[in-house]
Coordinates of C-alpha atoms in Angstrom, one line a residue:
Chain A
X1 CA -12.7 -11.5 -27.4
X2 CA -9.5 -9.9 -26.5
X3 CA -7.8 -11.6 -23.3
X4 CA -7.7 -9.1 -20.3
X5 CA -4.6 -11.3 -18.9
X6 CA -1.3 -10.9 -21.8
X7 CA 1.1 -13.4 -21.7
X8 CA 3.3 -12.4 -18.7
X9 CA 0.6 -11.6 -16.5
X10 CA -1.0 -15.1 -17.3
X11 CA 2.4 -16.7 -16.5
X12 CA 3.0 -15.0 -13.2
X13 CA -0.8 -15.9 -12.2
X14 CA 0.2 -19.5 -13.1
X15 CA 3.0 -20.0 -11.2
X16 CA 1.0 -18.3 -8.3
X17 CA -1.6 -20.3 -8.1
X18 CA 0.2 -23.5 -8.7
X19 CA 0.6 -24.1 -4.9
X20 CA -2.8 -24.3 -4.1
X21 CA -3.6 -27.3 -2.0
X22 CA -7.6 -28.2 -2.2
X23 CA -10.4 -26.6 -4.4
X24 CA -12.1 -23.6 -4.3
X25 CA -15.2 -22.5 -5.9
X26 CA -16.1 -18.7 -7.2
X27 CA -20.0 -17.6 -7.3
X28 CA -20.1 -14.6 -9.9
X29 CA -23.4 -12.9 -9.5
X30 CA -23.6 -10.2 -12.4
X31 CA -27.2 -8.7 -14.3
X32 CA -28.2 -7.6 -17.2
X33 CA -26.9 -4.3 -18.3
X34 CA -27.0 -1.6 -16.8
X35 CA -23.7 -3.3 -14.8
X36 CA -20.5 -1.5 -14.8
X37 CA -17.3 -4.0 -15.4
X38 CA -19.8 -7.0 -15.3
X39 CA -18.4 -8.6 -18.6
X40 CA -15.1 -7.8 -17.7
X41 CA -15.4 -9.6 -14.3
X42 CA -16.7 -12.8 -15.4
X43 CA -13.9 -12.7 -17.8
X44 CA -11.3 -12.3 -15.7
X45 CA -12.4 -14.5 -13.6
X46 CA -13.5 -17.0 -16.4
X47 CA -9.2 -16.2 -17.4
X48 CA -7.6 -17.3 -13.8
X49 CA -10.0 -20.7 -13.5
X50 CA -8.7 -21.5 -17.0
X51 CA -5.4 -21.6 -14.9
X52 CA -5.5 -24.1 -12.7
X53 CA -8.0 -27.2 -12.3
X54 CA -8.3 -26.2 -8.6
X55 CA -10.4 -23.7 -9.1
X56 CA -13.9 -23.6 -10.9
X57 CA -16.2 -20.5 -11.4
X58 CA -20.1 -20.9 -11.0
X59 CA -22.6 -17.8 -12.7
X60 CA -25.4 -16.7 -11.3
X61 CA -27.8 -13.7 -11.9
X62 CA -28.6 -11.6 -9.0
X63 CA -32.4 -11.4 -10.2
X64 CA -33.0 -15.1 -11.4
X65 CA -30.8 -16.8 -8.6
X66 CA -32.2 -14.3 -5.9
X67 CA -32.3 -17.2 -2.9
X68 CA -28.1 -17.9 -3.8
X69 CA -27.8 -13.8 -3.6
X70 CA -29.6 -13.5 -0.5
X71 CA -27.7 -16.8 1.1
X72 CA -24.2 -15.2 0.4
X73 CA -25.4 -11.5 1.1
X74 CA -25.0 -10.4 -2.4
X75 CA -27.1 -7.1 -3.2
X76 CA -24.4 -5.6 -5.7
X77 CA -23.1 -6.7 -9.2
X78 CA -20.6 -7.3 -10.4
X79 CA -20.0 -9.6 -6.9
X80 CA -18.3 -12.8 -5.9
X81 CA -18.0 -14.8 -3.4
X82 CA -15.1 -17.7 -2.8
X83 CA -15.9 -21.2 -0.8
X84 CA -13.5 -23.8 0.2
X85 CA -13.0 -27.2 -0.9
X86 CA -16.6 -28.4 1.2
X87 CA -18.4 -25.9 -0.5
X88 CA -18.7 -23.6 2.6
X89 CA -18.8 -19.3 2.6
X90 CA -16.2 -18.4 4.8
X91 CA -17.0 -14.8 4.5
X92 CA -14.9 -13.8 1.5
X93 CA -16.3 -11.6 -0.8
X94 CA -15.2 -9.3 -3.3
X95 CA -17.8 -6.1 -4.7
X96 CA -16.2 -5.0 -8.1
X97 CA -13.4 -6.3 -10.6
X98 CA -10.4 -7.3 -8.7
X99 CA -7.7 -5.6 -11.4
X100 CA -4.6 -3.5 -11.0
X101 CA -3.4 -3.7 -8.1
X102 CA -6.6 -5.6 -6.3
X103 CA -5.5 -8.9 -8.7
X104 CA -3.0 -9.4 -5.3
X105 CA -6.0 -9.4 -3.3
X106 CA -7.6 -11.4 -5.3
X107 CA -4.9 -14.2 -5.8
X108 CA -4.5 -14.1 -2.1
X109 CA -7.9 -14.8 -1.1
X110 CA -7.5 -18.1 -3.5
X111 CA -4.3 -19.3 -1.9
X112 CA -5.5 -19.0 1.4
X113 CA -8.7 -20.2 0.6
X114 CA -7.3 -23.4 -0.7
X115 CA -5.7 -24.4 2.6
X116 CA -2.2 -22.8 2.4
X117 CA -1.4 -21.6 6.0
X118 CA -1.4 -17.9 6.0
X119 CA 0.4 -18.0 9.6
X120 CA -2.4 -15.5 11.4
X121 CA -2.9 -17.9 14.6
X122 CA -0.4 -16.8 16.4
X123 CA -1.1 -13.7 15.9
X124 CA -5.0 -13.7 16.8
X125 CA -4.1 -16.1 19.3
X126 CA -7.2 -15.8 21.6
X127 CA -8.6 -12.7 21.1
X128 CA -11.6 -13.9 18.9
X129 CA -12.6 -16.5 21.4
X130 CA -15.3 -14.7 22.9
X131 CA -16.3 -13.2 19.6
X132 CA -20.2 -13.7 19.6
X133 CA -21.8 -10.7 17.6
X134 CA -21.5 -11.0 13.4
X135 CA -19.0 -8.4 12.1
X136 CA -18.7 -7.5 8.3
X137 CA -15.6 -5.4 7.4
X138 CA -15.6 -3.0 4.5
X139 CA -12.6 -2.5 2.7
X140 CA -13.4 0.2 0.1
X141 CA -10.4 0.5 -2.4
X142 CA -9.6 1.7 -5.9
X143 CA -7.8 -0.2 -8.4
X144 CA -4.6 2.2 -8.9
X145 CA -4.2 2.1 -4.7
X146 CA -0.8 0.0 -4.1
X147 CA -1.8 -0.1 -0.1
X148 CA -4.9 -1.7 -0.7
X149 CA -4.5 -5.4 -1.4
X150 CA -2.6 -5.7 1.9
X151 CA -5.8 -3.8 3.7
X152 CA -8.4 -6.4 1.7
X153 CA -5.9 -9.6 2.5
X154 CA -5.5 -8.8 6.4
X155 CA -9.4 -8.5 6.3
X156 CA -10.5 -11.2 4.3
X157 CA -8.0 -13.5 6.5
X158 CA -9.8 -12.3 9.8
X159 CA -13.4 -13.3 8.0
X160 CA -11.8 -16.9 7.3
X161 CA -10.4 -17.2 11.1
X162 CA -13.9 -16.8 12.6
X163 CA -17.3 -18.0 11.5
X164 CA -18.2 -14.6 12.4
X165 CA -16.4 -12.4 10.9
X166 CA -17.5 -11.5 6.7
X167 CA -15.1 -9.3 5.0
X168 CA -15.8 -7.1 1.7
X169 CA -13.8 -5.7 -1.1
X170 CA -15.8 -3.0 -2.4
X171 CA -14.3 -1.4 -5.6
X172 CA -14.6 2.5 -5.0
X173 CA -15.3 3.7 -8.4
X174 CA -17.8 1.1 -9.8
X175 CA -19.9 1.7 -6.2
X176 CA -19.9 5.2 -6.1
X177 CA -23.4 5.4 -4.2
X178 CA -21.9 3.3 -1.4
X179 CA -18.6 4.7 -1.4
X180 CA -20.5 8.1 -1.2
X181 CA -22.7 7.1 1.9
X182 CA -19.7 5.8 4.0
X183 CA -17.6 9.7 2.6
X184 CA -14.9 7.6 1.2
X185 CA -12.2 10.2 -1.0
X186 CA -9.2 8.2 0.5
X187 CA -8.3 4.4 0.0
X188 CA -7.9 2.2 1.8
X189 CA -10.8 2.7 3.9
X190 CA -11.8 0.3 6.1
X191 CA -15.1 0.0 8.1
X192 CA -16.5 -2.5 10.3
X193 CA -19.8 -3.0 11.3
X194 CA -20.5 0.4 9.4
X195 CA -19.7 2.3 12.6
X196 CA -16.1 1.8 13.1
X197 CA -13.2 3.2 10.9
X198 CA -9.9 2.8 9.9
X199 CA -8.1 4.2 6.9
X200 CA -4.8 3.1 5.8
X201 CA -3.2 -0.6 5.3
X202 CA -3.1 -1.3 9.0
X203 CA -1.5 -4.1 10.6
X204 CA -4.0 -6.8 12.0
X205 CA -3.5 -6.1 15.5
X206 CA -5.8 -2.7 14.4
X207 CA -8.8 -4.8 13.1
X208 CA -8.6 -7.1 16.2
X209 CA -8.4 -3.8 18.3
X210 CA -11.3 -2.6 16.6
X211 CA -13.6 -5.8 16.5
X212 CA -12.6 -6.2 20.4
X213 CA -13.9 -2.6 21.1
X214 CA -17.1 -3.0 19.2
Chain B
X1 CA -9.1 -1.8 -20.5
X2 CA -7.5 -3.4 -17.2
X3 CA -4.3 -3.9 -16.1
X4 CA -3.3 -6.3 -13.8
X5 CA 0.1 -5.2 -11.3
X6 CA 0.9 -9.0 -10.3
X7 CA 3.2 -8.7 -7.2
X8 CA 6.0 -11.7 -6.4
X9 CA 5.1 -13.4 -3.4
X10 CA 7.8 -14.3 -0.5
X11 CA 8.3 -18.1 1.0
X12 CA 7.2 -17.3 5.0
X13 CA 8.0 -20.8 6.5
X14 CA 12.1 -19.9 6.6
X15 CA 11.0 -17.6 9.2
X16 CA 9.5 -20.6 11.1
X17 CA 12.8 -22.3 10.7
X18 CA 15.5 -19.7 11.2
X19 CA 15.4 -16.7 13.5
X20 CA 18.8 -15.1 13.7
X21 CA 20.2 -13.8 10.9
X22 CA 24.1 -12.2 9.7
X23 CA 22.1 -9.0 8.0
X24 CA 18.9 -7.9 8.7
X25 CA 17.2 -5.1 6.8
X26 CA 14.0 -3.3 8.3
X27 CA 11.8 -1.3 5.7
X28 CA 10.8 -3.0 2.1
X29 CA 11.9 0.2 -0.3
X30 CA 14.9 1.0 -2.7
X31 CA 18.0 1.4 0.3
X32 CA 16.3 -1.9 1.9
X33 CA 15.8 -4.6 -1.5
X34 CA 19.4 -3.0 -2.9
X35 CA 20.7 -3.8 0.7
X36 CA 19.0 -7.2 0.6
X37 CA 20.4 -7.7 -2.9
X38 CA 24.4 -6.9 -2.2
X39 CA 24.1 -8.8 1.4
X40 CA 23.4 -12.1 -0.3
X41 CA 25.6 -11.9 -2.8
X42 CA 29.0 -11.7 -0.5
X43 CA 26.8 -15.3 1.4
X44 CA 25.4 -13.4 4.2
X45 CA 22.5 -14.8 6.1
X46 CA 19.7 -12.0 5.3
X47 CA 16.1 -11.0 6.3
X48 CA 13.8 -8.3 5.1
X49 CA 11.0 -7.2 7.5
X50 CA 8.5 -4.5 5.8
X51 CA 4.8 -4.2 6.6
X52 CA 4.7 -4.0 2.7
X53 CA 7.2 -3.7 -0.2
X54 CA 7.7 -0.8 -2.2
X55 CA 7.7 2.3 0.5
X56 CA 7.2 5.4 -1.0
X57 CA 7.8 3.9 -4.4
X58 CA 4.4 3.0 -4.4
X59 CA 2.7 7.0 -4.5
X60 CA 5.1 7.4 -7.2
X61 CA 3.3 7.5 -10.7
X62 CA 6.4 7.8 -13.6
X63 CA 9.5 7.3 -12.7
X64 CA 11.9 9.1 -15.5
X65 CA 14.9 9.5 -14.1
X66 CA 16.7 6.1 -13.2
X67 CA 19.7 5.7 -15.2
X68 CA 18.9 2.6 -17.6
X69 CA 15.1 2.7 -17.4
X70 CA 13.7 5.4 -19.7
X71 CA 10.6 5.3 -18.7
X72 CA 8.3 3.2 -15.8
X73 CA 6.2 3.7 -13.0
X74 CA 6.9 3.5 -8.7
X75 CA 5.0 0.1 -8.9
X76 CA 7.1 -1.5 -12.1
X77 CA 10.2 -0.9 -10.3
X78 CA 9.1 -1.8 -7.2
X79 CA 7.8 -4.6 -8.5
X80 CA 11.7 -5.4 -10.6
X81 CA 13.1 -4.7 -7.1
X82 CA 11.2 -7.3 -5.4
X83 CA 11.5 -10.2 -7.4
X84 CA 15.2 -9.7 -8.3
X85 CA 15.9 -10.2 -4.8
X86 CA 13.2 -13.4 -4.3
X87 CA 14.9 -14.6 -6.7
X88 CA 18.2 -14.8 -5.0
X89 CA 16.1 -16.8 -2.5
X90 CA 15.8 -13.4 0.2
X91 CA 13.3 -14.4 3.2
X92 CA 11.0 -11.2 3.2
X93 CA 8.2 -11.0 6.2
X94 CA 5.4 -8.3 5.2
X95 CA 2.2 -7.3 6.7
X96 CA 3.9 -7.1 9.9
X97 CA 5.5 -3.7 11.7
X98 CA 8.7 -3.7 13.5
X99 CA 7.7 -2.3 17.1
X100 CA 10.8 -2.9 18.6
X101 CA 14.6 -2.5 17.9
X102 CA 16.9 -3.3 20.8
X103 CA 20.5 -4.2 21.3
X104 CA 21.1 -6.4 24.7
X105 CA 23.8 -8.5 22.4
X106 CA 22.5 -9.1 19.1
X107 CA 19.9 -7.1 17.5
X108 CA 16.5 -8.0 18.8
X109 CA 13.6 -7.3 16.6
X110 CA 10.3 -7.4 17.6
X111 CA 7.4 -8.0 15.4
X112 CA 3.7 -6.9 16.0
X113 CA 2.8 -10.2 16.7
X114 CA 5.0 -10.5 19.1
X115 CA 7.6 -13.1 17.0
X116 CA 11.3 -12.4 17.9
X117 CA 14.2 -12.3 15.5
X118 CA 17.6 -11.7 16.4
X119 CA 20.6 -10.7 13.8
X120 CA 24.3 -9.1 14.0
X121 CA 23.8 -6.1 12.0
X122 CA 20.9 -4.2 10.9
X123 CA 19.3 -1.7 8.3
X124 CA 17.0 0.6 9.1
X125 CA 15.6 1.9 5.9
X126 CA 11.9 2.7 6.8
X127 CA 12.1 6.1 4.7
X128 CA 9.2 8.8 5.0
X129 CA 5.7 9.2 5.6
X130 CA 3.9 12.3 4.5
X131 CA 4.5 15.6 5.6
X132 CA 1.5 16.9 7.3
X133 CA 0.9 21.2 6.3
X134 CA 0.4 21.5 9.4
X135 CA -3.0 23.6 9.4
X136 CA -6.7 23.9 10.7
X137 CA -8.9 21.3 9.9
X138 CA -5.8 18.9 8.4
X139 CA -7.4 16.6 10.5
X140 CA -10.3 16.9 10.6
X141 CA -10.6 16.6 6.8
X142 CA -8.4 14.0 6.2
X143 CA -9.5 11.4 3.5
X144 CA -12.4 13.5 3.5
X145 CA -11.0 15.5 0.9
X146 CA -7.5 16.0 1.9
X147 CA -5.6 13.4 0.8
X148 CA -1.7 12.5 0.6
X149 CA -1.5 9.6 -2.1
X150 CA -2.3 11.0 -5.8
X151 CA -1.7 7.3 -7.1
X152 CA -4.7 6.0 -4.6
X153 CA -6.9 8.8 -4.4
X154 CA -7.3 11.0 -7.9
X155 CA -10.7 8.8 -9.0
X156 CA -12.0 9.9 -6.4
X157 CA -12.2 13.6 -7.9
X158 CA -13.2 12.9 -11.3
X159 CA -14.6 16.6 -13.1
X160 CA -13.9 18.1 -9.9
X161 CA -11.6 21.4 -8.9
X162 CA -8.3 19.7 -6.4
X163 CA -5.8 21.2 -4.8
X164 CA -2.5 20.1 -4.8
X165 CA -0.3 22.1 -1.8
X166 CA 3.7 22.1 -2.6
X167 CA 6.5 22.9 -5.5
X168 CA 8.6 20.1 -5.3
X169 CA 8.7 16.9 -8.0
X170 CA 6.7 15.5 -6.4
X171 CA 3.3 18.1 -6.3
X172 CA 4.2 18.4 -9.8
X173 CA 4.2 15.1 -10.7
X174 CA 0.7 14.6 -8.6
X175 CA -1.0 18.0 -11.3
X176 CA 0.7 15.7 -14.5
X177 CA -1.9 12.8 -12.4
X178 CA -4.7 14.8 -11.7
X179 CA -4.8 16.3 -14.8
X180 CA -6.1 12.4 -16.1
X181 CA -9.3 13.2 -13.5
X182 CA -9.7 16.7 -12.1
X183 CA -11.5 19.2 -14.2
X184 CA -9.8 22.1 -12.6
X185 CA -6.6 21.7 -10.9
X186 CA -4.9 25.3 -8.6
X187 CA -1.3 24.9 -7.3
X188 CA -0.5 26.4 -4.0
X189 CA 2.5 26.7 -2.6
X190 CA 4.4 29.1 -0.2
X191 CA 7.4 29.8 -2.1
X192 CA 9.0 28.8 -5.8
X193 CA 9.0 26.2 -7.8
X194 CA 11.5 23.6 -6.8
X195 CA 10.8 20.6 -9.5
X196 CA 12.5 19.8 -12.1
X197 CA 11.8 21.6 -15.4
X198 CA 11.2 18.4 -17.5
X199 CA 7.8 17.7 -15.3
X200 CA 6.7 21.7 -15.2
X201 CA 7.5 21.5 -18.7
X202 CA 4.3 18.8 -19.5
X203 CA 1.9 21.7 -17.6
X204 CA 1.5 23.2 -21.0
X205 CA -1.2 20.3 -21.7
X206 CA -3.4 20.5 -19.2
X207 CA -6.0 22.9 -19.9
X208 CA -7.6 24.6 -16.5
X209 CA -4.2 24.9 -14.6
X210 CA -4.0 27.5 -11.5
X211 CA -0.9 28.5 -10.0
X212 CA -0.6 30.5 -6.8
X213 CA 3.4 30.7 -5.7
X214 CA 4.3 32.7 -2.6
X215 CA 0.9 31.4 -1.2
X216 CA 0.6 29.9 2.0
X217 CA -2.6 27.7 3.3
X218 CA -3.6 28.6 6.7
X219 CA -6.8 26.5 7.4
X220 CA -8.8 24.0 5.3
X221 CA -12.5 24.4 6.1
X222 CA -15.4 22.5 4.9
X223 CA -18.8 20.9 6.3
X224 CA -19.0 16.8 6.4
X225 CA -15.7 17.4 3.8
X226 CA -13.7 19.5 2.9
X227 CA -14.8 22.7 0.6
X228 CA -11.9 25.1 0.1
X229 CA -9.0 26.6 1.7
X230 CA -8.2 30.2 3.3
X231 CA -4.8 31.4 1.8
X232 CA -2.6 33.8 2.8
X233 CA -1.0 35.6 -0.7
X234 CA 2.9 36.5 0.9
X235 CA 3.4 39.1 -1.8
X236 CA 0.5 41.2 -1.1
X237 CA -0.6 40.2 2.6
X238 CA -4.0 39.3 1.6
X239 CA -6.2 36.7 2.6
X240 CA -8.3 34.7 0.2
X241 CA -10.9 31.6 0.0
X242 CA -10.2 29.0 -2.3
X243 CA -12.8 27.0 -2.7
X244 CA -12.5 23.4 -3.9
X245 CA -13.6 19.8 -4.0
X246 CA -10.0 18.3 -2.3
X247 CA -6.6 18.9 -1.7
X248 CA -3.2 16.7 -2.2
X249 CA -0.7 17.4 0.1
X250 CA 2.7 16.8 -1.3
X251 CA 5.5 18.9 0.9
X252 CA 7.7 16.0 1.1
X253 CA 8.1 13.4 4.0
X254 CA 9.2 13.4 7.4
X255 CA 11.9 10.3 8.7
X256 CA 10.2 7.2 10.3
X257 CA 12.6 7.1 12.7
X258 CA 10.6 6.7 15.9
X259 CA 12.1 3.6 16.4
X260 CA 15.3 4.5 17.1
X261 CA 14.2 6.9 19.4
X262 CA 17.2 7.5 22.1
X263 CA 18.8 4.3 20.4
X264 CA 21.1 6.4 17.6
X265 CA 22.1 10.3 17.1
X266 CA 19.4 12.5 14.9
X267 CA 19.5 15.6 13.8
X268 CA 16.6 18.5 14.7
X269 CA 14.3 16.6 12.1
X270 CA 14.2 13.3 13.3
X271 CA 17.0 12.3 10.9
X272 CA 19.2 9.6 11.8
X273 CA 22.9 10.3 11.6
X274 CA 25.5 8.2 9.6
X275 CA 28.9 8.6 8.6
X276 CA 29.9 7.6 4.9
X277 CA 29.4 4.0 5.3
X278 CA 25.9 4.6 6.4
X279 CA 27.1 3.7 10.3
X280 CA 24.7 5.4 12.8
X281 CA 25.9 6.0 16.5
X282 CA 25.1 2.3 17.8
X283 CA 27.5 -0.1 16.3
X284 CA 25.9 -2.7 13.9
X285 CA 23.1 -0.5 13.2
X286 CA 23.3 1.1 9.6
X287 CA 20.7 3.4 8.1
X288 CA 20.2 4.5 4.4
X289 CA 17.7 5.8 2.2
X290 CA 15.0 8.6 3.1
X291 CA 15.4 8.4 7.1
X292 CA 19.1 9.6 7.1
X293 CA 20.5 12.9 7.0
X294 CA 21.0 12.9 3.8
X295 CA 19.6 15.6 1.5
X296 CA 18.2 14.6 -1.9
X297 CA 15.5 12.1 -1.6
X298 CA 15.7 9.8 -4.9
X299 CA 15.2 6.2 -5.4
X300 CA 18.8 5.9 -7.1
X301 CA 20.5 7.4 -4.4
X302 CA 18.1 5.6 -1.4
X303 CA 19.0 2.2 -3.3
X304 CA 22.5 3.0 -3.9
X305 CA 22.8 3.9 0.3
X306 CA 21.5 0.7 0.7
X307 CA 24.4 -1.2 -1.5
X308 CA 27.0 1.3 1.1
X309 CA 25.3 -0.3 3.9
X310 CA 25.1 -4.1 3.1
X311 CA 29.2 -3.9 1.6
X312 CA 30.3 -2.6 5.2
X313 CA 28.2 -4.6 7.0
X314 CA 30.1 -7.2 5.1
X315 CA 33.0 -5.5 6.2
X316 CA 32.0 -5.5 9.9
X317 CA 31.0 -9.0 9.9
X318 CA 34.0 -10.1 8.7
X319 CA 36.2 -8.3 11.8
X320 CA 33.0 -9.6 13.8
X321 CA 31.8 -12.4 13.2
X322 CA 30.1 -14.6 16.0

């Protein structure tokens, strides 16, 4: 089979990753077809844990492995989910094939989930301590939108600061039903707790305003 | 098949380290990574702050027309931008905004996360956001069909009829983009074309292709989105519906220069003033690229205000120098 990653773009994905400090572990959950950019997904993702022996990619079917789908909140393929070094969902989830621009996302989400400080402390400082109600952020994006990776990053950093927080990438065009029932037609689009709303790659003292007010 | 936009990534922990800098440069586009590039070359100490790096490179499909590069897109160069200046080892802080500028002594800037950096001199080269038409329901139907980023948005109306409002480069470059999605594309814009010929030239390929010059929009209507637009035809005084699925709105930009509100001169339009080394009114303070004064917003001449800039900064410094 062709590789989706040429030669350049598997160097640069090299060198990115080779900072990573512990491992982390990808859950794929795909189906049989009918599943838009399944294939292409595990490959890609098959591709980048080829690059680097910190990182190790686990399938799973949605149907057959129904008790792993339903303990990581999976109901959409293709899906994946990344856990740190013990194992442990830190509420970092992507819906759809991370390419184009979303590969930043996606290479993001491993670095920080390795262990490398992505220097947010300071910046939440205290203003999740009283955080007691789960939140799930939406980032709905398309794969040709520069301002989305930044959008997905900042979210998927919040789900990793608290145990309560789970963030989603959900890929636009492959989940048209769902984009459709939250009236997405402009990326990035960003809703928490499927009430709240932001569009635009906002800085993260928006989210934190947001999740304060909900 | 995929493809896969891999952007350079910045070493943060300098800006643990080291907070005051000779040269600092606010905004991540063309006047801002040239700027970066020139000021580290003649050894000055030099910071880029940008929330993210490209600017309005990014809603910029095909770039044609920079001398050298036949043919690439907003991102590709972006992307060249970028990592020739990592490469010269340039600290750059994104996903942060500036939300403060202030001069006690040094430049103070303040981040949104509250971190201070000082520096000597500045660039301010935050360039443009999106011109807004203005109208009825703009705001109530934005990103619910109204949209102002082609590159982000266009899936979104595969086989469907779009708008695109404006006659400059670049609502002519957004119907060459469309044309990839939309089944039915209708141009309307309130006077004549302003675009270069070589991009009107490639509307001969795309088959259902409306054009309505002299034509201003004067509401956007629609129900839980947007379904058309009530046009008012300047030639013959009519009014007319449009009906369609969603509208681009590409009339240009205005200046992001609510910064330097009361800080530097500006002109009626919120563009900030500078002389011919790209000086604003406040000493130490330079601007370049799409926020100044001047005229003809291109990515060769934004980049090439930003080399002006960083040389008489050099300049200054050297006269300066604390």
């Amino acid at each position: 089979m062709e590789k989706l990653l040429n030669e350049d773009v598997t160097k640069q994905v090299k060198e990115y990753l080779n900072p990573m400090k512990s491992n982390v572990k990808m859950v794929l959950f795909t189906q049989e077809d009918p599943c838009n950019t399944c294939q292409e997904t595990k490959q890609l993702l098959s591709e980048v844990s080829e690059l680097t022996d910190k990182l190790t990619l686990v399938e799973k079917d949605l149907n057959a492995d129904a008790s792993d789908a339903e303990k990581y909140g999976i109901t959409l393929t293709p899906s994946f989910v990344m856990l740190d070094e013990n194992d442990d969902y830190q509420g970092v989830k992507f819906n759809g094939i991370p390419a184009g621009h979303e590969i930043n996302s996606f290479l993001s989400a491993l670095m920080d989930m390795s262990g490398i400080d992505f220097g947010l402390a300071d910046t939440i400082g205290s203003s999740l301590d009283n955080l007691e109600t789960p939140v799930n952020i939406k980032v709905f994006v398309t794969l040709s939108c520069p301002h989305c990776p930044g959008a997905v990053s900042n979210a998927h950093r919040l789900a990793m600061s608290h145990p309560n927080i789970e963030s989603e990438m959900i890929e636009a065009q492959t989940f048209g039903e769902i984009s459709q029932k939250f009236n997405v037609s402009g990326v990035p689009k960003i809703v928490i707790n499927d009430t709240h709303e932001l569009v635009g790659n906002q800085p993260i003292q928006e989210y934190l305003k947001t999740i304060e007010a909900l | 098949m995929f493809d896969f936009a891999v952007e350079s990534q910045s070493e943060q922990s300098i800006f643990d380290q080291q907070k005051h800098f000779d040269f600092a440069v606010i905004g991540g586009g063309p006047a801002g990574m040239n700027a970066a590039l020139y000021a580290i070359r003649k050894g000055l100490s030099v910071a880029v702050f940008s929330l993210e790096i490209g600017g309005q490179l990014h809603n910029t499909s095909e770039v044609d027309n920079y001398i050298g590069i036949e043919h690439t897109t907003g991102g590709q160069l972006s992307e060249s931008f970028h990592h020739h200046v990592l490469e010269l080892g340039v600290p750059i802080k994104t996903g942060h905004m500036v939300t403060k500028l202030e001069k006690p002594d040094d430049f103070h800037i303040t981040l949104d996360n509250g971190d201070v950096y000082t520096a000597q001199t500045v660039l301010y080269a935050t360039g443009g956001a999106p011109r807004k038409l203005g109208v009825k329901g703009e705001d109530e139907f934005a990103n619910k069909g109204v949209s102002y980023c082609t590159t982000c948005d266009a899936p979104f109306f595969k086989n469907e009829h779009v708008i695109v409002a404006g006659g400059g480069n670049s609502a002519a470059e957004s119907v060459v983009d469309l044309a990839a999605w939309a089944s039915k594309i209708t141009v309307v814009h309130r006077s004549q074309w302003r675009a270069d010929q070589i991009i009107l030239d490639q509307f001969k390929d795309i088959n259902d292709l409306t054009i309505h010059l002299e034509t201003q929009i004067l509401e956007i209507f629609g129900d839980t989105k947007m379904r058309g637009v009530r046009v008012l035809d300047k030639t013959t005084q009519e009014e007319r519906v449009i009906e369609a699925d969603g509208m681009f709105v590409e009339i240009g930009n205005i200046p992001k220069s609510k910064l330097l509100d009361g800080l530097v001169e500006m002109n009626e339009q919120h563009e900030i003033i500078v002389n011919r080394d790209q000086e604003t009114s406040l000493e130490g303070l330079y601007a370049a690229g799409d926020v100044t004064t001047q005229p003809y917003k291109q990515i060769i001449i934004s980049a090439a205000e930003g080399a002006v800039a960083a040389l008489a900064a050099t300049q200054y410094l050297m006269h300066h120098k604390k």
